[in-house]
Each structure stands twice: as C-alpha cells, then as structure tokens.
Amino acid sequence: MTETTPTHTTPPQGADGGYAAYKPRSPEVRAAVQALRGLRQDLLHDAFAYRPLPRRSTDGPLLRAVPVRLRRFVVWAPHTVVGGLALLVWMIGATPSPGWPPYLLMSFLPAAAVLLTLLRPVAAFWLSLVSAPVLCVVDPLWDLWPFQPGSFVAHLCVMTVVAIRTRPRTAAWMWLLTLVYGGMAELLAHPFEGTTTMPMLFLSAVLLLAVTVWHIRRDAEQEVTAQQTVTAHERSRRTLLEERTTIARELHDVVAHHMSVVAIQAEAAPYRVQNPPEELERAFATIRENAVAALTELRRVLGVVRAEDYEAPEAPQPTLADLDALLANVRQAGLDVDKGVTGAVRELPQGVELSAYRIVQEALSNTLRHAPGASARVEIGYVLGGLGLRIVNGPPPGPAPVRKSPGAGHGITGMRERVTMLNGEMTAGPMADGGYEVAVFLPVTAAAEGTP
C-alpha cells in the first residue's frame, strides 16, 4: 500500500486573527483579469520580437496571370506598399520647421514607425503612440492636438498594418489604447485650437473594423477549405470501403460456390468407386468436413460486410463471356464501342474474369459519364502469364449531345482496388488527343489457369 499525505489550502486570515470567509471572484473581476492578460499577451509580451513580413505567395489567382519574369518582383508587393506609406508620411511631416532637429523628428520619426512594421509590428505601434505627443511639443507650428498631420497618418497606417499582421483582438487593444491616449491628452493638456482625437478614433475604427471583417472572412474560408478537404478525404475512404465491401461480397459468392462444389464432390466420390477402401472414404469425409467448415467460417466472417437489405444474386457472377451483352447494353445507351481480342482465348479463374468484367464495366460507365458522344474501344489480350485489358475512348465532340454527369469521382479507385487485390498493374490517364486510357494487367499463374 502507498500512503499519501493529504494537503489542505489555508484560507486567508481576517484582521482579528480568525479565518475570513472565502469569497470567489466576481464575473466582472474575472473578465477584467482575462482582458488584462490578453493585453499583456498581445501588446506587452515580446513587444520587440523580430517578426519579418513574409513575401507574398504566388499561388493566388491574380498572380498566376502575371508573367513568370515579373513574379519574383510581385512577391515583394506588401513591402513596397509599406514603403510607399512611409514615404507618404515623410512627405507630410517634412514641413518647414525652425532648425534641423525638429525637421528630422517631424520627417523621419513617423516614417520610421511605419517602416518598423516590416520587422517588429508591435514595437512599431508603441513607437507611433509614444512619438505623437513628442512631435506635438517639438513642432508648435501645427495647431493640432494630440496628433500632428504626420503622426496622424503614420498612426493610422501602423495600426492598419499591425492589425493585418496580427489578429482582431490586437486591433481592439490598439484602438482602446489610442482612445485612452486621446482622452488623457484632451484632459491634461490642450494648448492648441484644433483637436484630432475624434477623427483619429473614427477613421481608425473604420479601418480596423474592415481589417477585422477581412480576418473573419479569411478564417472562415480557411475553415471551409479544411472542412471540404476532410469531407473529400472521408468520402474517398467511404467509397474505398464500399468498393472493398462489394469486392468481398463478389469473392464470397465465388469462393462459396467452389467450396460447395468441393463438398458435394467429396461426398459423392466414394459412391463412384466399387468397394472403396476405408482409408479413401475417411479421406473424402475429411475433405468434405473441412470444406463445410471452411464454408461456414467464410460465411460467418464475410457476413458482416453484407448490408441488411442485401440479397445475394441468384445468377452467377459475370465473366468475360458476358462482355458482349454488356457492350450491347452500352451501345443502346448511346456509346459507340467495339471490342478486340488477341491471343488464345482460354478460361481463367473466376475471380480474375469477374474483376476484368467489372473494370471494363466501370471504364465504359466513366466514358458515358465524362465524355458523352465519344467512341470507345475495349481490347482484351490473353498473354502468357495473365490477362491484359485496354479501354480507351476518344475526345468528346464539340457540341456534346448529352450534358456531362459529375458522378462520384471514385471509379478509378475501385478499379485500382480490384487490380491491387490480384497483384496486378494499372495505369489510367488522359491522352494527347483529349481522350482517356485505362490499361490493366492481371497476372494468372499456370496452376490457376487450370482451375476456373
């Protein structure tokens, strides 16, 4: 046994030495503490951190239309815009001033705050806010308070750039701090006739609101894109599982048929021989018992892939011998298709013929769905060691007689699953003339060819 020592929290003591009643924080206090924590995280913690402005991506739809030679310059567009804003602020602040020091401060200090957003955005905000009263004192020629023209434009530019580079909560904190500075400046010192507090608050609120809406829309688009990606991935997985389920059902029917035949032949074999030895009867009985047991286990395991409303087909599974009927049915649907066979036609294992039939069926269905009006050709090659398939369709005519059907978009996935199951190879892709080609090779061992 492990002995644990209980710990107790000592409540705070009152003025008389006794323990005072514990009073939890009110929701207002918790909200204020949380707000101050957010202010510290956004504008105080790592305020001078080095965060360079990244280059613009070339994946946008507008940048794809730009020539390749100019794209290396277009990626610097955000930096160019910030530099242009800094130049504008310098031109506004470069007013006639008595002496060089005021001129340098009025000219370069607001512009430096704008340029600093390229490297340290939060520090640029503090520089812009702190430099505003300094510029008012240094250059008394402007009868404006508490923002001179240069610092007024610089502060708007800095808050906008910082809001774009950070998040909406930071924009709210910058606006509130600007409000606090403007209010204190109006109350403590107002030596000038004109005031720029209200215009600053109004214009900055409009700009920051627009940036916040842009942030929200961008986040929503990213979330929708991520959700669509997840949905497409889940749809692909579901389609893949459904295709594997279909293959398992078909193979179950094929294997169950052969196991039933083995069990029946093993039971009937002793009656075909007069006076069979006892060892032979026991051998056939063992074969029948094993076949029945295997068939029972197969039905028990693969029964889970059958839907509740699934009914096993009464007719046998299709093979390549039924391909002519499939082509006739497709021709009735409007597809001009012909068939070519090379090599010595022979009977292949039923699983191979079933997969080949389904691949041809799916390829022709894709032609009807995605290339209405086009012609198709099915080529079957009986080669040494396997079966070759090639289904090719031409480009659809200009004025398509039938509108294209989108479909599920996972027909190729089902074909690859069947080919992978048989350790085969498959290639599928568009051709140079605008058509589409599906080429498949299904290996068949020599021992398996004798067992249809």
C-alpha positions as MATLAB code, in Angstrom:
seq = 'MTETTPTHTTPPQGADGGYAAYKPRSPEVRAAVQALRGLRQDLLHDAFAYRPLPRRSTDGPLLRAVPVRLRRFVVWAPHTVVGGLALLVWMIGATPSPGWPPYLLMSFLPAAAVLLTLLRPVAAFWLSLVSAPVLCVVDPLWDLWPFQPGSFVAHLCVMTVVAIRTRPRTAAWMWLLTLVYGGMAELLAHPFEGTTTMPMLFLSAVLLLAVTVWHIRRDAEQEVTAQQTVTAHERSRRTLLEERTTIARELHDVVAHHMSVVAIQAEAAPYRVQNPPEELERAFATIRENAVAALTELRRVLGVVRAEDYEAPEAPQPTLADLDALLANVRQAGLDVDKGVTGAVRELPQGVELSAYRIVQEALSNTLRHAPGASARVEIGYVLGGLGLRIVNGPPPGPAPVRKSPGAGHGITGMRERVTMLNGEMTAGPMADGGYEVAVFLPVTAAAEGTP';
ca = [
       0.000    0.000    0.000;
       1.095    3.559   -0.780;
       0.483    6.109    1.939;
      -0.497    9.564    0.709;
      -0.382   12.754    2.726;
      -3.457   14.965    2.257;
      -2.839   18.617    1.527;
      -5.058   21.457    2.712;
      -5.261   25.010    1.477;
      -5.187   27.509    4.339;
      -7.939   30.092    3.907;
      -6.947   33.760    4.320;
      -6.952   35.181    7.842;
      -9.029   38.145    8.877;
      -7.986   41.239   10.825;
      -8.864   39.638   14.167;
      -6.629   36.631   13.525;
      -9.509   34.353   12.604;
     -10.081   32.851    9.217;
     -12.136   35.040    6.935;
     -14.819   33.620    4.728;
     -13.573   32.821    1.235;
     -15.168   34.995   -1.411;
     -14.804   33.868   -5.016;
     -14.025   36.432   -7.666;
     -16.999   38.058   -9.334;
     -17.541   37.625  -13.104;
     -16.603   41.260  -13.639;
     -13.266   40.806  -11.886;
     -12.534   37.628  -13.830;
     -13.393   39.368  -17.099;
     -11.111   42.285  -16.238;
      -8.251   39.968  -15.296;
      -8.722   38.000  -18.507;
      -8.764   41.223  -20.525;
      -5.558   42.476  -18.929;
      -3.992   39.109  -19.582;
      -4.937   39.437  -23.256;
      -3.465   42.947  -23.376;
      -0.215   41.697  -21.913;
      -0.065   38.800  -24.339;
      -0.834   40.882  -27.449;
       0.966   44.189  -26.895;
       3.375   43.763  -23.969;
       4.786   40.239  -24.139;
       7.603   40.104  -26.709;
       6.736   43.585  -27.913;
      10.141   43.886  -29.607;
      10.118   40.381  -31.073;
      11.547   40.048  -34.561;
       8.662   39.145  -36.898;
       9.638   39.981  -40.502;
       6.843   40.447  -43.005;
       6.746   37.352  -45.250;
       6.760   37.608  -49.009;
       3.534   37.266  -50.936;
       2.639   33.823  -52.204;
       2.471   33.205  -55.953;
      -0.424   30.750  -55.699;
      -3.181   33.353  -55.897;
      -5.478   33.530  -58.949;
      -4.364   37.081  -59.759;
      -0.650   36.320  -59.579;
      -0.983   33.371  -61.956;
      -1.790   35.851  -64.733;
       1.453   37.755  -64.098;
       4.363   36.763  -66.365;
       6.925   34.484  -64.788;
       9.674   37.090  -65.118;
       7.723   39.576  -63.026;
       6.572   37.188  -60.309;
       9.851   37.471  -58.426;
       9.151   41.182  -58.052;
       5.431   40.823  -57.295;
       6.182   38.761  -54.187;
       7.601   41.936  -52.634;
       4.357   43.855  -53.170;
       3.466   44.095  -49.417;
       6.884   45.532  -48.608;
       6.542   48.017  -51.456;
       3.165   49.178  -50.176;
       4.537   49.724  -46.666;
       7.496   51.605  -48.107;
       5.144   53.815  -50.108;
       3.133   54.590  -46.977;
       6.326   55.518  -45.138;
       7.291   57.843  -47.989;
       3.846   59.476  -47.838;
       4.189   60.003  -44.080;
       7.669   61.509  -44.577;
       6.341   63.938  -47.192;
       3.500   65.049  -44.899;
       5.830   65.528  -41.935;
       8.531   67.304  -43.929;
       7.187   70.792  -43.278;
       9.186   73.982  -42.685;
      10.456   73.820  -39.112;
      12.807   76.083  -37.119;
      16.022   74.108  -37.033;
      17.276   70.719  -38.120;
      16.365   68.588  -35.064;
      12.627   69.344  -35.261;
      12.733   68.787  -39.007;
      14.380   65.401  -38.622;
      11.925   64.342  -35.913;
       8.905   65.505  -37.854;
      10.153   63.856  -41.043;
      11.678   60.587  -40.026;
      10.152   59.507  -36.726;
       6.608   58.787  -38.065;
       8.072   57.245  -41.237;
      10.373   55.039  -39.122;
       7.335   53.786  -37.178;
       5.671   52.747  -40.456;
       8.812   51.018  -41.717;
       9.252   49.237  -38.382;
       6.024   47.286  -39.063;
       8.042   45.239  -41.562;
      10.209   43.798  -38.781;
       8.659   44.440  -35.347;
       4.962   45.303  -35.712;
       4.061   45.634  -32.003;
       7.100   47.827  -31.340;
       6.060   49.990  -34.297;
       2.685   50.631  -32.640;
       4.297   51.722  -29.387;
       6.758   53.951  -31.254;
       3.918   55.596  -33.160;
       1.877   56.141  -29.998;
       4.765   57.491  -27.930;
       6.072   59.751  -30.695;
       2.720   61.514  -31.129;
       2.998   63.796  -28.028;
       6.722   64.291  -28.634;
       6.043   65.655  -32.109;
       3.340   67.953  -30.774;
       5.835   69.521  -28.357;
       8.775   69.676  -30.785;
       6.939   71.397  -33.647;
       4.445   74.001  -32.423;
       3.690   75.296  -35.925;
       0.733   72.972  -36.273;
      -2.272   73.994  -34.161;
      -3.382   70.374  -33.791;
      -3.536   68.144  -30.724;
      -2.782   65.359  -29.848;
      -1.816   64.103  -33.358;
       0.128   66.197  -35.826;
      -0.552   65.534  -39.548;
       2.473   63.276  -39.957;
       1.874   61.294  -36.790;
      -1.863   61.167  -37.585;
      -1.328   59.404  -40.926;
       1.513   57.294  -39.506;
      -0.593   56.052  -36.601;
      -3.437   55.065  -38.924;
      -1.021   53.209  -41.215;
       0.733   51.480  -38.323;
      -2.487   50.285  -36.709;
      -3.803   49.006  -40.041;
      -0.628   47.097  -40.907;
      -0.295   45.656  -37.395;
      -3.957   44.603  -37.400;
      -3.474   42.846  -40.743;
      -0.388   41.054  -39.469;
      -1.873   40.005  -36.098;
      -5.442   39.213  -35.075;
      -8.691   41.126  -34.386;
      -8.131   41.198  -30.621;
      -4.886   43.105  -31.097;
      -6.734   45.645  -33.251;
      -9.241   46.200  -30.450;
      -6.476   46.767  -27.906;
      -4.690   49.255  -30.167;
      -7.887   51.239  -30.643;
      -8.595   51.269  -26.901;
      -5.073   52.460  -26.102;
      -5.428   55.183  -28.702;
      -8.696   56.180  -27.047;
      -7.007   56.311  -23.648;
      -4.158   58.427  -25.001;
      -6.531   60.820  -26.770;
      -8.736   61.195  -23.711;
      -5.820   61.854  -21.372;
      -4.313   64.334  -23.830;
      -7.610   66.201  -24.047;
      -7.928   66.397  -20.263;
      -4.337   67.102  -19.203;
      -3.054   69.437  -21.866;
      -4.894   71.224  -24.630;
      -2.811   74.215  -25.666;
      -3.858   74.119  -29.301;
      -7.049   75.131  -31.019;
      -7.615   72.091  -33.173;
      -8.137   68.542  -31.879;
      -7.626   65.350  -33.852;
      -8.806   62.806  -31.287;
     -12.281   62.212  -32.703;
     -11.155   61.990  -36.358;
      -8.424   59.562  -35.306;
     -10.845   57.380  -33.362;
     -13.433   57.398  -36.159;
     -11.043   56.664  -39.035;
      -9.110   54.056  -37.070;
     -12.349   52.335  -36.047;
     -13.443   52.127  -39.699;
     -10.069   50.779  -40.847;
      -9.722   48.284  -38.004;
     -13.301   47.109  -38.489;
     -12.598   46.476  -42.168;
      -9.434   44.543  -41.267;
     -11.350   42.533  -38.663;
     -14.027   41.614  -41.203;
     -11.268   40.552  -43.593;
      -9.710   38.394  -40.865;
     -13.043   36.751  -40.078;
     -13.769   36.052  -43.721;
     -10.304   34.640  -44.343;
     -10.542   32.367  -41.289;
     -13.986   31.232  -42.400;
     -12.686   30.435  -45.894;
      -9.762   28.510  -44.443;
     -12.075   26.576  -42.156;
     -14.428   25.785  -45.033;
     -11.496   24.677  -47.182;
     -10.177   22.460  -44.396;
     -13.642   21.019  -43.846;
     -14.044   20.357  -47.566;
     -10.677   18.611  -47.599;
     -11.664   16.444  -44.649;
     -15.046   15.730  -46.236;
     -13.432   14.757  -49.530;
     -10.974   12.520  -47.697;
     -13.752   10.868  -45.719;
     -15.834   10.465  -48.882;
     -12.875    8.860  -50.608;
     -12.334    6.493  -47.684;
     -16.023    5.635  -47.558;
     -16.074    4.960  -51.297;
     -12.966    2.832  -50.933;
     -14.538    0.805  -48.137;
     -17.746    0.399  -50.125;
     -15.764   -0.828  -53.108;
     -13.857   -3.282  -50.932;
     -17.151   -4.438  -49.482;
     -18.519   -5.032  -52.970;
     -15.391   -6.969  -53.934;
     -15.636   -9.033  -50.741;
     -19.269   -9.869  -51.469;
     -18.498  -10.944  -55.013;
     -15.496  -13.028  -53.953;
     -17.559  -14.544  -51.181;
     -20.085  -15.737  -53.737;
     -17.331  -17.113  -55.973;
     -15.459  -18.906  -53.182;
     -18.675  -20.165  -51.597;
     -19.705  -21.700  -54.906;
     -16.391  -23.508  -55.317;
     -16.347  -24.710  -51.702;
     -19.880  -26.056  -52.104;
     -18.803  -27.921  -55.240;
     -15.802  -29.377  -53.379;
     -18.025  -30.548  -50.520;
     -20.562  -32.151  -52.887;
     -17.890  -33.884  -54.974;
     -16.118  -35.152  -51.854;
     -19.393  -36.606  -50.590;
     -20.284  -38.213  -53.920;
     -16.811  -39.528  -54.768;
     -16.925  -42.752  -52.650;
     -20.129  -43.826  -54.422;
     -18.411  -43.681  -57.795;
     -15.961  -46.421  -56.817;
     -16.969  -50.011  -56.194;
     -15.881  -51.236  -52.798;
     -13.775  -48.173  -51.924;
     -11.116  -48.688  -49.286;
     -11.870  -47.438  -45.804;
      -8.922  -45.041  -45.943;
     -10.326  -43.462  -49.119;
     -13.756  -42.993  -47.533;
     -12.183  -41.380  -44.475;
     -10.074  -39.090  -46.713;
     -13.119  -37.917  -48.693;
     -15.095  -37.477  -45.478;
     -12.298  -35.353  -44.071;
     -12.217  -33.286  -47.268;
     -15.973  -32.733  -47.083;
     -15.836  -31.788  -43.390;
     -13.029  -29.315  -43.991;
     -14.841  -27.792  -46.970;
     -18.071  -27.405  -44.999;
     -16.208  -25.935  -42.021;
     -14.326  -23.510  -44.260;
     -17.568  -22.518  -45.960;
     -19.232  -21.915  -42.596;
     -16.360  -19.793  -41.330;
     -16.261  -17.871  -44.608;
     -19.942  -17.036  -44.384;
     -19.610  -16.074  -40.718;
     -16.641  -13.745  -41.265;
     -17.737  -12.151  -44.517;
     -21.347  -11.904  -43.421;
     -20.516   -8.668  -41.628;
     -19.883   -6.888  -44.940;
     -23.384   -7.546  -46.196;
     -25.942   -4.846  -45.655;
     -29.223   -5.752  -44.025;
     -31.097   -5.215  -47.285;
     -28.516   -7.000  -49.410;
     -29.727  -10.009  -51.346;
     -27.275  -12.379  -52.933;
     -27.707  -12.588  -56.716;
     -29.390  -15.732  -57.947;
     -27.492  -15.657  -61.255;
     -23.780  -16.492  -61.279;
     -21.256  -13.687  -61.234;
     -20.461  -12.264  -64.715;
     -17.314  -13.226  -66.587;
     -15.646  -12.162  -69.810;
     -18.057  -14.413  -71.680;
     -20.816  -11.964  -70.738;
     -18.897   -8.991  -72.118;
     -20.804   -8.950  -75.427;
     -24.073   -8.427  -73.579;
     -22.503   -5.569  -71.630;
     -21.269   -3.909  -74.835;
     -24.704   -4.279  -76.427;
     -26.270   -2.621  -73.412;
     -23.755    0.231  -73.573;
     -24.421    0.729  -77.287;
     -28.104    1.122  -76.516;
     -27.148    3.879  -74.077;
     -25.505    5.808  -76.947;
     -21.851    4.805  -76.736;
     -20.154    3.646  -79.941;
     -17.863    0.891  -78.693;
     -16.105   -2.017  -80.349;
     -14.093   -4.927  -78.998;
     -10.837   -6.534  -79.993;
      -9.417   -9.826  -78.696;
      -5.856  -11.041  -79.174;
      -4.212  -14.249  -78.081;
      -5.633  -17.674  -77.388;
      -8.938  -17.333  -75.569;
      -8.983  -19.568  -72.532;
     -10.889  -19.919  -69.331;
      -9.340  -18.015  -66.413;
     -10.042  -18.150  -62.695;
     -13.454  -16.770  -61.952;
     -12.092  -14.047  -59.675;
      -9.870  -12.735  -62.493;
     -12.677  -12.795  -65.038;
     -15.066  -11.115  -62.605;
     -12.575   -8.328  -61.868;
     -11.850   -7.867  -65.588;
     -15.577   -7.624  -66.325;
     -16.102   -5.035  -63.560;
     -13.118   -2.964  -64.731;
     -14.451   -2.825  -68.287;
     -17.909   -2.004  -66.957;
     -16.632    0.864  -64.812;
     -14.395    2.257  -67.577;
     -17.294    2.346  -70.055;
     -19.521    3.930  -67.416;
     -16.914    6.662  -66.938;
     -16.864    7.222  -70.699;
     -20.636    7.654  -70.764;
     -20.479    9.950  -67.750;
     -17.499   12.165  -68.559;
     -17.209   12.004  -72.378;
     -20.742   11.809  -73.793;
     -20.769   11.301  -77.534;
     -17.239    9.889  -77.698;
     -16.353    6.491  -79.138;
     -14.617    3.755  -77.159;
     -12.721    0.540  -77.753;
     -12.135   -2.450  -75.492;
      -9.032   -4.566  -76.148;
      -8.518   -7.903  -74.394;
      -5.206   -9.689  -74.650;
      -4.702  -13.264  -73.483;
      -0.958  -13.328  -72.926;
       1.394  -15.728  -71.246;
       1.063  -15.355  -67.514;
      -2.001  -13.182  -67.361;
      -4.704  -11.069  -68.960;
      -4.289   -7.624  -70.481;
      -7.053   -5.028  -70.735;
      -7.096   -1.691  -72.501;
     -10.136    0.547  -72.538;
      -9.683    3.765  -74.465;
     -12.127    6.462  -75.511;
     -11.681    9.405  -77.830;
     -12.334   13.056  -77.015;
     -15.951   14.128  -76.771;
     -17.286   16.028  -79.777;
     -17.570   19.810  -79.653;
     -21.320   20.127  -79.161;
     -21.876   17.224  -76.794;
     -25.296   15.622  -77.394;
     -25.652   14.901  -73.680;
     -24.555   17.004  -70.722;
     -21.675   15.606  -68.698;
     -22.577   13.852  -65.465;
     -20.299   14.644  -62.498;
     -20.548   11.242  -60.814;
     -18.850   10.325  -57.567;
     -15.320   10.614  -58.941;
     -14.075    7.354  -57.395;
     -14.407    4.885  -60.295;
     -10.655    4.730  -60.799;
     -10.263    3.970  -57.095;
     -12.491    0.921  -57.405;
     -10.535   -0.312  -60.416;
      -7.236    0.039  -58.568;
      -8.636   -1.876  -55.613;
      -9.525   -4.816  -57.834;
      -6.160   -4.739  -59.585;
      -4.290   -4.482  -56.279;
      -6.241   -7.421  -54.901;
      -4.958   -9.579  -57.768;
      -1.371   -8.204  -57.573;
      -1.796   -6.619  -60.984;
      -0.743   -3.340  -62.558;
      -2.844   -0.455  -63.786;
      -2.312    2.886  -65.469;
      -5.018    5.452  -66.152;
      -4.774    8.959  -67.538;
      -5.651   11.336  -70.351;
      -4.141   11.010  -73.812;
      -2.679   13.636  -76.108;
      -5.775   13.824  -78.330;
      -8.069   14.557  -75.380;
      -9.259   11.021  -74.793;
      -8.693    8.733  -71.826;
      -6.972    5.380  -71.474;
      -7.157    2.642  -68.854;
      -4.582   -0.156  -69.156;
      -4.612   -3.154  -66.815;
      -2.612   -6.343  -66.482;
      -3.926   -9.133  -64.249;
      -1.377  -11.900  -63.589;
      -2.528  -15.514  -63.667;
      -0.303  -18.404  -62.639;
      -0.158  -21.537  -64.718;
      -1.614  -23.602  -61.885;
      -4.557  -21.225  -61.506;
      -5.439  -21.308  -65.199;
      -6.459  -24.916  -64.942;
      -8.855  -24.149  -62.080;
     -11.619  -21.872  -63.410;
];
